[in-house]
PDB file of C-alpha atoms in Angstrom:
ATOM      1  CA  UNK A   1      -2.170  10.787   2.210  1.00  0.00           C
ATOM      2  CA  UNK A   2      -3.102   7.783   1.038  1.00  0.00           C
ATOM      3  CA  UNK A   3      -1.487   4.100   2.168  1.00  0.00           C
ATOM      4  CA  UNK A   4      -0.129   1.196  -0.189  1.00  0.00           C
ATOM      5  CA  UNK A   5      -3.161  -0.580  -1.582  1.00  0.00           C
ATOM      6  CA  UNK A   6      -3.770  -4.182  -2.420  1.00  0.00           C
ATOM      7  CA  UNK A   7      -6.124  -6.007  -4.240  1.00  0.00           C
ATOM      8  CA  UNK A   8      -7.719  -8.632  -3.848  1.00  0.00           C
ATOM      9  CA  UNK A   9      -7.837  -9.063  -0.302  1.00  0.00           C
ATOM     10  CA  UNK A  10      -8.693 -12.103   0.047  1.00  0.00           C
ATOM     11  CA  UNK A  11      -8.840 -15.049  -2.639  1.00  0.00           C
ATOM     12  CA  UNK A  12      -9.419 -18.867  -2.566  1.00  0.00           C
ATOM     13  CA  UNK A  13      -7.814 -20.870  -5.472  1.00  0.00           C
ATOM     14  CA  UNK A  14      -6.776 -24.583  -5.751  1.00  0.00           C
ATOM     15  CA  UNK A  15      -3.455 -26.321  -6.253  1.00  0.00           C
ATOM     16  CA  UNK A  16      -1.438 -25.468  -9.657  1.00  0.00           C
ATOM     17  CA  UNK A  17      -4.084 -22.763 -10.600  1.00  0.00           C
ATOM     18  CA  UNK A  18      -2.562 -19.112 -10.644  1.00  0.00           C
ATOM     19  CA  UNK A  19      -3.410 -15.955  -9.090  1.00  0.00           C
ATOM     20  CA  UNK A  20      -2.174 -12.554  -9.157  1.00  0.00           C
ATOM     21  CA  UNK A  21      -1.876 -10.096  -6.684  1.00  0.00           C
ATOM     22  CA  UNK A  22      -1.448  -5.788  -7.108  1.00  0.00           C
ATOM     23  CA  UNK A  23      -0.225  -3.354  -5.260  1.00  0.00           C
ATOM     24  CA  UNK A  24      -0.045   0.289  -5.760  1.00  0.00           C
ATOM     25  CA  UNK A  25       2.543   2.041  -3.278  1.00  0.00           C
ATOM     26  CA  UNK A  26       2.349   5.039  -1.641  1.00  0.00           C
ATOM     27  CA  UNK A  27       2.614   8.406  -4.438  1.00  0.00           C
ATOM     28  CA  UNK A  28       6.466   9.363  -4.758  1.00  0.00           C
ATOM     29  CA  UNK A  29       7.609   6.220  -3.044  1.00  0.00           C
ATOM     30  CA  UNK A  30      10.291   5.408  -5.234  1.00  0.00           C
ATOM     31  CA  UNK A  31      10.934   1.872  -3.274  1.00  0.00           C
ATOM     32  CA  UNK A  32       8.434  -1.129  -3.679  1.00  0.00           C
ATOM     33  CA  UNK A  33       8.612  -4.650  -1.638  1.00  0.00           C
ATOM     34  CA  UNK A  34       6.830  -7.739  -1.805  1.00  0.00           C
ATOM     35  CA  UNK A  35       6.585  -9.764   1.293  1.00  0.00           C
ATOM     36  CA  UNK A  36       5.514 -13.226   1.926  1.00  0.00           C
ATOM     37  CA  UNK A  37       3.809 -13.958   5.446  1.00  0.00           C
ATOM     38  CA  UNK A  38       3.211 -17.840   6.423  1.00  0.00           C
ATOM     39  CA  UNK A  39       0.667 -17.823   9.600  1.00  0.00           C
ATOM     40  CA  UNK A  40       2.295 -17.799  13.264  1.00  0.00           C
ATOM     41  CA  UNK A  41       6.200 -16.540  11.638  1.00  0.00           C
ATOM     42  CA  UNK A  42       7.095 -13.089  10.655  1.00  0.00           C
ATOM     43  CA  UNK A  43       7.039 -10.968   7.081  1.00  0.00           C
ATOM     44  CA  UNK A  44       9.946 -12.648   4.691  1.00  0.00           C
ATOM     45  CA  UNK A  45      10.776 -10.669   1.505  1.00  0.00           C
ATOM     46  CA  UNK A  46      10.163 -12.011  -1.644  1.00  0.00           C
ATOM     47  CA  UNK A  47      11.263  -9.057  -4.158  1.00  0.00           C
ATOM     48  CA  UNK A  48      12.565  -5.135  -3.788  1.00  0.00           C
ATOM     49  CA  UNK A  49      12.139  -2.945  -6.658  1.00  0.00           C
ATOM     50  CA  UNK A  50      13.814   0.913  -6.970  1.00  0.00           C
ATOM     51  CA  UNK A  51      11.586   2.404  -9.224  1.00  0.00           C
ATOM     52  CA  UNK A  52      11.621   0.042 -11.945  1.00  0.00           C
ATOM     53  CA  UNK A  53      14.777  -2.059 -11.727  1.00  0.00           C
ATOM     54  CA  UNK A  54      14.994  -5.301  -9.006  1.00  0.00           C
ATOM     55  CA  UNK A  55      17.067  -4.942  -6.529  1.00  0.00           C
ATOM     56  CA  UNK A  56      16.818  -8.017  -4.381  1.00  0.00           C
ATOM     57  CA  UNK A  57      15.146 -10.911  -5.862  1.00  0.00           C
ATOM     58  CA  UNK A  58      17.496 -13.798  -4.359  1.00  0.00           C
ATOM     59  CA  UNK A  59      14.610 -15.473  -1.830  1.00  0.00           C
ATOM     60  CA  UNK A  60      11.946 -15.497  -4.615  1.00  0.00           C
ATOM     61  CA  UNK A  61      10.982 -19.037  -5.801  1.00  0.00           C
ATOM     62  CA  UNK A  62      11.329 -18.273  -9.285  1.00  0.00           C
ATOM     63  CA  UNK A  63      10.006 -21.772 -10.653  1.00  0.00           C
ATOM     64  CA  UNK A  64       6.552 -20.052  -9.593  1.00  0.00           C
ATOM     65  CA  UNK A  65       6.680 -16.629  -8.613  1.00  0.00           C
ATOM     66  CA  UNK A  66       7.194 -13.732 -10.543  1.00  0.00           C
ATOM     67  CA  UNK A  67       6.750  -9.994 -10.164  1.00  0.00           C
ATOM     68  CA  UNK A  68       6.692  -6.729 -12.586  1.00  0.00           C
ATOM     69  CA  UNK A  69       7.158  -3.255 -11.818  1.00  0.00           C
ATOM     70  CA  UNK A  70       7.263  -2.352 -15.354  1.00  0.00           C
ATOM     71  CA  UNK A  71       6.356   1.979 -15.057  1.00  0.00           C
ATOM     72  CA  UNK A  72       7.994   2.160 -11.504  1.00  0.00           C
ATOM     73  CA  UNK A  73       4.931   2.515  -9.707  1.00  0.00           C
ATOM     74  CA  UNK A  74       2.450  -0.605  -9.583  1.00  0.00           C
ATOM     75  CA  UNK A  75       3.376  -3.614  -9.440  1.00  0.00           C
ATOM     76  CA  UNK A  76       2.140  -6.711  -9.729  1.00  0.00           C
ATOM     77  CA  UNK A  77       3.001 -10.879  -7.913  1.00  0.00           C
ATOM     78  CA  UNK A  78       2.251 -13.256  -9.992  1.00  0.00           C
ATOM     79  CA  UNK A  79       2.232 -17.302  -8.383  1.00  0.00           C
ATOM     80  CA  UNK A  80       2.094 -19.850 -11.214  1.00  0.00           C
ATOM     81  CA  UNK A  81       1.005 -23.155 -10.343  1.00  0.00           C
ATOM     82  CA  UNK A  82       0.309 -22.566  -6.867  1.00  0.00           C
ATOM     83  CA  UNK A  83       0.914 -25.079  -4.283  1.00  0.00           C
ATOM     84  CA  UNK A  84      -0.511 -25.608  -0.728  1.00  0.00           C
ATOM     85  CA  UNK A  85       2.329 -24.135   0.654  1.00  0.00           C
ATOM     86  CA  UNK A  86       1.923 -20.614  -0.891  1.00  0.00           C
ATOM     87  CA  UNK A  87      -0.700 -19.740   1.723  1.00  0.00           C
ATOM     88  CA  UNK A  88      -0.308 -17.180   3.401  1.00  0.00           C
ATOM     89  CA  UNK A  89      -0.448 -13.295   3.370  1.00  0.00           C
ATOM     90  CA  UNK A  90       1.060 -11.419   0.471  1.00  0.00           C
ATOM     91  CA  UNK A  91       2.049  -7.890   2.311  1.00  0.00           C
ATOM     92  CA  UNK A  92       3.275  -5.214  -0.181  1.00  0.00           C
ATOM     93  CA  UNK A  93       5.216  -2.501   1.176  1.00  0.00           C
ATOM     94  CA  UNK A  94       6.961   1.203  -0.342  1.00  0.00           C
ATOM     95  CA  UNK A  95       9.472   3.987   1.103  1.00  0.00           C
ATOM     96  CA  UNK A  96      10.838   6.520  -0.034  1.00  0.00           C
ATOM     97  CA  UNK A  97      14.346   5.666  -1.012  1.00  0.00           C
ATOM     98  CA  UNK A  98      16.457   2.618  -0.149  1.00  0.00           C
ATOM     99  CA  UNK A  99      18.579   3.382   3.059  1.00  0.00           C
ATOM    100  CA  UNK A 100      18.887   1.927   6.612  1.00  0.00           C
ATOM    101  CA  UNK A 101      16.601   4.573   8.471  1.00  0.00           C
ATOM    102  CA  UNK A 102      14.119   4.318   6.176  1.00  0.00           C
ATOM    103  CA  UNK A 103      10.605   3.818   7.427  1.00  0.00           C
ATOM    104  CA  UNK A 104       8.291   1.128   5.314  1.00  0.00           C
ATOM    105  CA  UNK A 105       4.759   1.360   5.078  1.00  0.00           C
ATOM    106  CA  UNK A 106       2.853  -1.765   4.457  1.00  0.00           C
ATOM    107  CA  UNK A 107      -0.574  -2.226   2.614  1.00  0.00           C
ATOM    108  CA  UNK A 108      -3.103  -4.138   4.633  1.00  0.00           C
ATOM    109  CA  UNK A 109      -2.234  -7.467   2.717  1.00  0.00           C
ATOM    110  CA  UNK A 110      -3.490 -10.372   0.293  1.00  0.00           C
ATOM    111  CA  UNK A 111      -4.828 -13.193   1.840  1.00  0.00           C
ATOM    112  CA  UNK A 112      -4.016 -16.203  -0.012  1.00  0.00           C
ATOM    113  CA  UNK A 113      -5.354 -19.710   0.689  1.00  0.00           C
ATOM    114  CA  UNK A 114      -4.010 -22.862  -1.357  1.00  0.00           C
ATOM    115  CA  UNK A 115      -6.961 -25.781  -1.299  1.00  0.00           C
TER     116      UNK A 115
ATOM    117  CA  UNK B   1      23.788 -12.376   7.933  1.00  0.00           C
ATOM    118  CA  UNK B   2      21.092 -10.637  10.263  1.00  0.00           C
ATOM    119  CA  UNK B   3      19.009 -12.224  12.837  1.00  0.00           C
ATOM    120  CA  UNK B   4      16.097 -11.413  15.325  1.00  0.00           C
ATOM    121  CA  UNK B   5      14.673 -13.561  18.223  1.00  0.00           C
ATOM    122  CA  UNK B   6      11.769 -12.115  20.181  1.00  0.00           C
ATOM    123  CA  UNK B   7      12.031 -14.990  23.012  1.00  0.00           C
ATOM    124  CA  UNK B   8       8.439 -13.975  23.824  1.00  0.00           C
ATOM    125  CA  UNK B   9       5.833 -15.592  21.827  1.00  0.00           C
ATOM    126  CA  UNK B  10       3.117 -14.250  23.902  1.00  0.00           C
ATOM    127  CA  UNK B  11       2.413 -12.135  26.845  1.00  0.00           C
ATOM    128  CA  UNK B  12      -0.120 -10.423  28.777  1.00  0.00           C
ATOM    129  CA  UNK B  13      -0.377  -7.075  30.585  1.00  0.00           C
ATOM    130  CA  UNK B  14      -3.110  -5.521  32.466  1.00  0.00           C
ATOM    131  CA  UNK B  15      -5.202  -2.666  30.740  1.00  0.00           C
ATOM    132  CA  UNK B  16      -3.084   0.806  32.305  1.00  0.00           C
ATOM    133  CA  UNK B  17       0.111  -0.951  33.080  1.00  0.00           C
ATOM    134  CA  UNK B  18       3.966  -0.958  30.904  1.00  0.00           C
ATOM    135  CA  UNK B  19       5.054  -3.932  29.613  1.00  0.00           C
ATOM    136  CA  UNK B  20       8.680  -4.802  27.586  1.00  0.00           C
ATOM    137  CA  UNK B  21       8.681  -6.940  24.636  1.00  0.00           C
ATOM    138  CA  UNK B  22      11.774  -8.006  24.100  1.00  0.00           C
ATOM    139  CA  UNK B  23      14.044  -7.672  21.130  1.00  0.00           C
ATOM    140  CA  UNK B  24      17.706  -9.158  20.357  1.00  0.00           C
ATOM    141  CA  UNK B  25      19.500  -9.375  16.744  1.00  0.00           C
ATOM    142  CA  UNK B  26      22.617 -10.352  15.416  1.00  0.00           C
ATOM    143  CA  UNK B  27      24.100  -8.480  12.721  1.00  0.00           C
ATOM    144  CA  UNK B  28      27.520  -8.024  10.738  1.00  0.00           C
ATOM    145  CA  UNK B  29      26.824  -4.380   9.916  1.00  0.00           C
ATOM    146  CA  UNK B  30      28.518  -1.589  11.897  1.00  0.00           C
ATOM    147  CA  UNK B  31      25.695   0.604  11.171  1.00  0.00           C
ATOM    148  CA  UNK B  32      21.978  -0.382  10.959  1.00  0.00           C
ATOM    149  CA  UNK B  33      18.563   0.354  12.023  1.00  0.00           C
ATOM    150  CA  UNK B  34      16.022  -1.269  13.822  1.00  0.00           C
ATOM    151  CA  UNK B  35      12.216  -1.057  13.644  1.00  0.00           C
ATOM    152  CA  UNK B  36       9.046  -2.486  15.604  1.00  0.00           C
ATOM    153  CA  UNK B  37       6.098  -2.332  13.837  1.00  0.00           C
ATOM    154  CA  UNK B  38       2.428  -3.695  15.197  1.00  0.00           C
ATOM    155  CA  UNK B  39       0.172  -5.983  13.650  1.00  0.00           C
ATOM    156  CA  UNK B  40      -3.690  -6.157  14.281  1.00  0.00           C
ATOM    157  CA  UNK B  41      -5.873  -8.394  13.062  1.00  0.00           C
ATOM    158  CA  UNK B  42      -6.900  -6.535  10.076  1.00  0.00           C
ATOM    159  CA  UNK B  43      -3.046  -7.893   8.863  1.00  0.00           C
ATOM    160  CA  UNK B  44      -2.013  -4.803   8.313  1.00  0.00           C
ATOM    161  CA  UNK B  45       1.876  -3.616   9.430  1.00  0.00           C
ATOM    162  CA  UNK B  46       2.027  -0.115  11.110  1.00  0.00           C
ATOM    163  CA  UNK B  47       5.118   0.767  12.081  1.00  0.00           C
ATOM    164  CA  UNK B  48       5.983   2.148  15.204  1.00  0.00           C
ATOM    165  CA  UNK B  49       9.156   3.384  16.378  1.00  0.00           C
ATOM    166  CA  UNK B  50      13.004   3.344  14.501  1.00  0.00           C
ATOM    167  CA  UNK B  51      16.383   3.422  16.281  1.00  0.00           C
ATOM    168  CA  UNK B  52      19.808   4.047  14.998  1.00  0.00           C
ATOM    169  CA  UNK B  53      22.380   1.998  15.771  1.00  0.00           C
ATOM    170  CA  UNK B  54      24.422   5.254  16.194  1.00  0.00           C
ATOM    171  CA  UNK B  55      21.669   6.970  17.625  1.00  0.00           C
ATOM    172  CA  UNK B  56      22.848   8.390  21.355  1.00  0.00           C
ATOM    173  CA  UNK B  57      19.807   8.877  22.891  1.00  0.00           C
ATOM    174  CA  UNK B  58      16.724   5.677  22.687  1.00  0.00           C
ATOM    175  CA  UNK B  59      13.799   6.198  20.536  1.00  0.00           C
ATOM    176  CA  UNK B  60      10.382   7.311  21.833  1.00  0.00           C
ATOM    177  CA  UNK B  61       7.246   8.182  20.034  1.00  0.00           C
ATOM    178  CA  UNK B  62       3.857   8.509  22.765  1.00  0.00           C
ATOM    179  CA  UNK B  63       3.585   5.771  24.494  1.00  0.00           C
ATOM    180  CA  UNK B  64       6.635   3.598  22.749  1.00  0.00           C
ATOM    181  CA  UNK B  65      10.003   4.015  23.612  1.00  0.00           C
ATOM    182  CA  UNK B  66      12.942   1.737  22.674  1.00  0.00           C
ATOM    183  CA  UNK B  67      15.344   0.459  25.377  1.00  0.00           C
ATOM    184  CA  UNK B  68      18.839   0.029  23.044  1.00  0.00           C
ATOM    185  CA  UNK B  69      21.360  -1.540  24.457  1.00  0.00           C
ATOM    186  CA  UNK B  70      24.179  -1.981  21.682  1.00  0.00           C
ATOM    187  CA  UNK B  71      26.771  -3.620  23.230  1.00  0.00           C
ATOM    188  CA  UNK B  72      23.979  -6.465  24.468  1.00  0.00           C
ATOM    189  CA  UNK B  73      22.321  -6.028  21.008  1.00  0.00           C
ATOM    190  CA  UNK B  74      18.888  -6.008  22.249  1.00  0.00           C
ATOM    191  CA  UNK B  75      16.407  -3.481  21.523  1.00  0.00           C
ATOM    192  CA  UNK B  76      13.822  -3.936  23.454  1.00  0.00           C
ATOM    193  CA  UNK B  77       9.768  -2.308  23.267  1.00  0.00           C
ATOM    194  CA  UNK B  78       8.274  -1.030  25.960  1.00  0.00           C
ATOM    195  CA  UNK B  79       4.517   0.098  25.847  1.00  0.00           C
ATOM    196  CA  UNK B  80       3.959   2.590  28.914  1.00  0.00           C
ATOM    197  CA  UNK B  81       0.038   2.816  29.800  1.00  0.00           C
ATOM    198  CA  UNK B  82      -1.477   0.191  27.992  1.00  0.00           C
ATOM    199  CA  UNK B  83      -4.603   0.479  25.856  1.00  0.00           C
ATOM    200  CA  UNK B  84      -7.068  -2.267  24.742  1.00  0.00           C
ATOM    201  CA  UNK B  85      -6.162  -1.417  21.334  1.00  0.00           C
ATOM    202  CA  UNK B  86      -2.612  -2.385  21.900  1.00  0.00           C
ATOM    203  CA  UNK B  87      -3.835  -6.261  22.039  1.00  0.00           C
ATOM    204  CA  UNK B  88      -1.925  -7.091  18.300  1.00  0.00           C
ATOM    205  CA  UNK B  89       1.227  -8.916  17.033  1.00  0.00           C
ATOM    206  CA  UNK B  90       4.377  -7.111  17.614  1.00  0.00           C
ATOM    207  CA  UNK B  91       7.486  -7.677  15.286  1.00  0.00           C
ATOM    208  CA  UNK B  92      10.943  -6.516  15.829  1.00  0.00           C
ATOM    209  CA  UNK B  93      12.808  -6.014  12.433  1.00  0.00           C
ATOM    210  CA  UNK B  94      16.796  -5.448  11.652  1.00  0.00           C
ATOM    211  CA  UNK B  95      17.908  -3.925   8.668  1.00  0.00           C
ATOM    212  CA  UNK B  96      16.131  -1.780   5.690  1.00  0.00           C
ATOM    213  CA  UNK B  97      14.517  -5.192   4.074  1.00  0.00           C
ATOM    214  CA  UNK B  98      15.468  -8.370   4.600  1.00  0.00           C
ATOM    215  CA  UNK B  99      15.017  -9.793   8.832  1.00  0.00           C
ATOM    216  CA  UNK B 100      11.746  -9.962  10.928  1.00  0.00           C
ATOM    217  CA  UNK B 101      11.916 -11.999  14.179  1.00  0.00           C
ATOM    218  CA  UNK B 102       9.415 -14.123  14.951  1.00  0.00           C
ATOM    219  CA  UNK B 103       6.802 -11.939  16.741  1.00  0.00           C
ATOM    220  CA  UNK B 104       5.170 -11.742  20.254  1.00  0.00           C
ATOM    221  CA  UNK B 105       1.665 -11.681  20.819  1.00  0.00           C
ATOM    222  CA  UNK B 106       0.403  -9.184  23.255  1.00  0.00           C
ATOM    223  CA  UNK B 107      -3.089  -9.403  24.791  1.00  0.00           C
ATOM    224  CA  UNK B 108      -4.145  -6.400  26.679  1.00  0.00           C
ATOM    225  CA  UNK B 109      -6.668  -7.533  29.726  1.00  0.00           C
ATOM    226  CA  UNK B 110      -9.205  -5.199  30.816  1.00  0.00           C
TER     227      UNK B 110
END
């Protein structure tokens, strides 16, 4: 079976330029997350879709950030103007369904560094 | 809210031996779950063990097992015959999205 994928894995960009980052989850996973990863702390979420909808969206800078899921299955992270402190590792993660036992898998990640 | 401290930002263990990475949370919720997942490197999260905070028995899976202890609301790791491999960053997580703690470092020394 294969894992979430990310692209690109690794991009350079300076201050107030964009970037964009993709994800596609795992097949039938119905649950998609975006996580934001700041070097030395642990994963923080940024964005939870079910399927298509949002579900939690409330620690996502929206002055900058912005995300689509628009077919329930890809999705995309959008950061527009980047800033120095947006570097970091973009980790995208699916499950099945929403519920408390259920396990997340986590793509390998987007490495992002602000300049 | 939720909360997780891993009071251990790094720690070593000799190649062959156990070691416990420890885990407490704070929570609201009368019913939750908590995860440990391992990071390498590579940046990649694989996760590696869940417990239910009903759950009677603790968690195992190989060489991971969880040491729950509700009413102290700690959840501790612990790695039995460690491997080389096992050198990564370990995160203990509450909850279905939302809390990571902080994350020890384990370095596994041959």
């Amino acid at each position: 079976e294969a894992g979430v994928a990310q692209s690109p894995r690794y991009k350079i960009i300076e201050k107030r330029q964009s970037v964009a980052f993709w994800c596609n989850p795992i097949s039938g996973h119905a649950t998609l997350y975006w996580y934001q990863q700041i070097l030395g702390q642990g994963p923080k979420l940024l964005i939870q879709f079910q399927n298509n909808g949002v579900v939690d969206d409330s620690q996502l800078p929206k002055d900058r950030f912005s995300a689509e899921r628009l077919k329930g299955v890809d999705s995309t992270l959008k950061i527009q103007p980047a800033k120095l402190e947006d570097s970091a590792v973009y980790l995208c993660a699916s499950s099945i369904i929403l519920g408390r036992g259920n396990t997340i898998y986590f793509g390998e990640g987007s490495w992002l560094t602000v300049v | 809210a939720q909360k997780i401290t891993q009071t251990q930002p790094g720690m070593f263990v000799q190649e062959k031996e156990a070691v416990t990475l420890d885990c407490t949370y704070d929570t609201s919720d009368p019913s939750y779950g908590l995860f440990w997942y391992k990071q390498p490197s590579s940046g990649e999260m694989i996760f590696l063990i869940y417990q239910g905070s009903y759950d009677q028995q603790n968690a195992t899976e190989g060489r991971y097992s969880l040491n729950f202890q509700k009413a102290r609301k700690s959840a501790n790791l612990v790695i039995s015959a460690s491997q080389l491999g096992d050198s990564a960053m370990y995160f203990c997580k509450i909850g279905q999205n939302f809390v990571f703690g902080p994350g020890t470092r384990l370095s596994v020394l041959p």
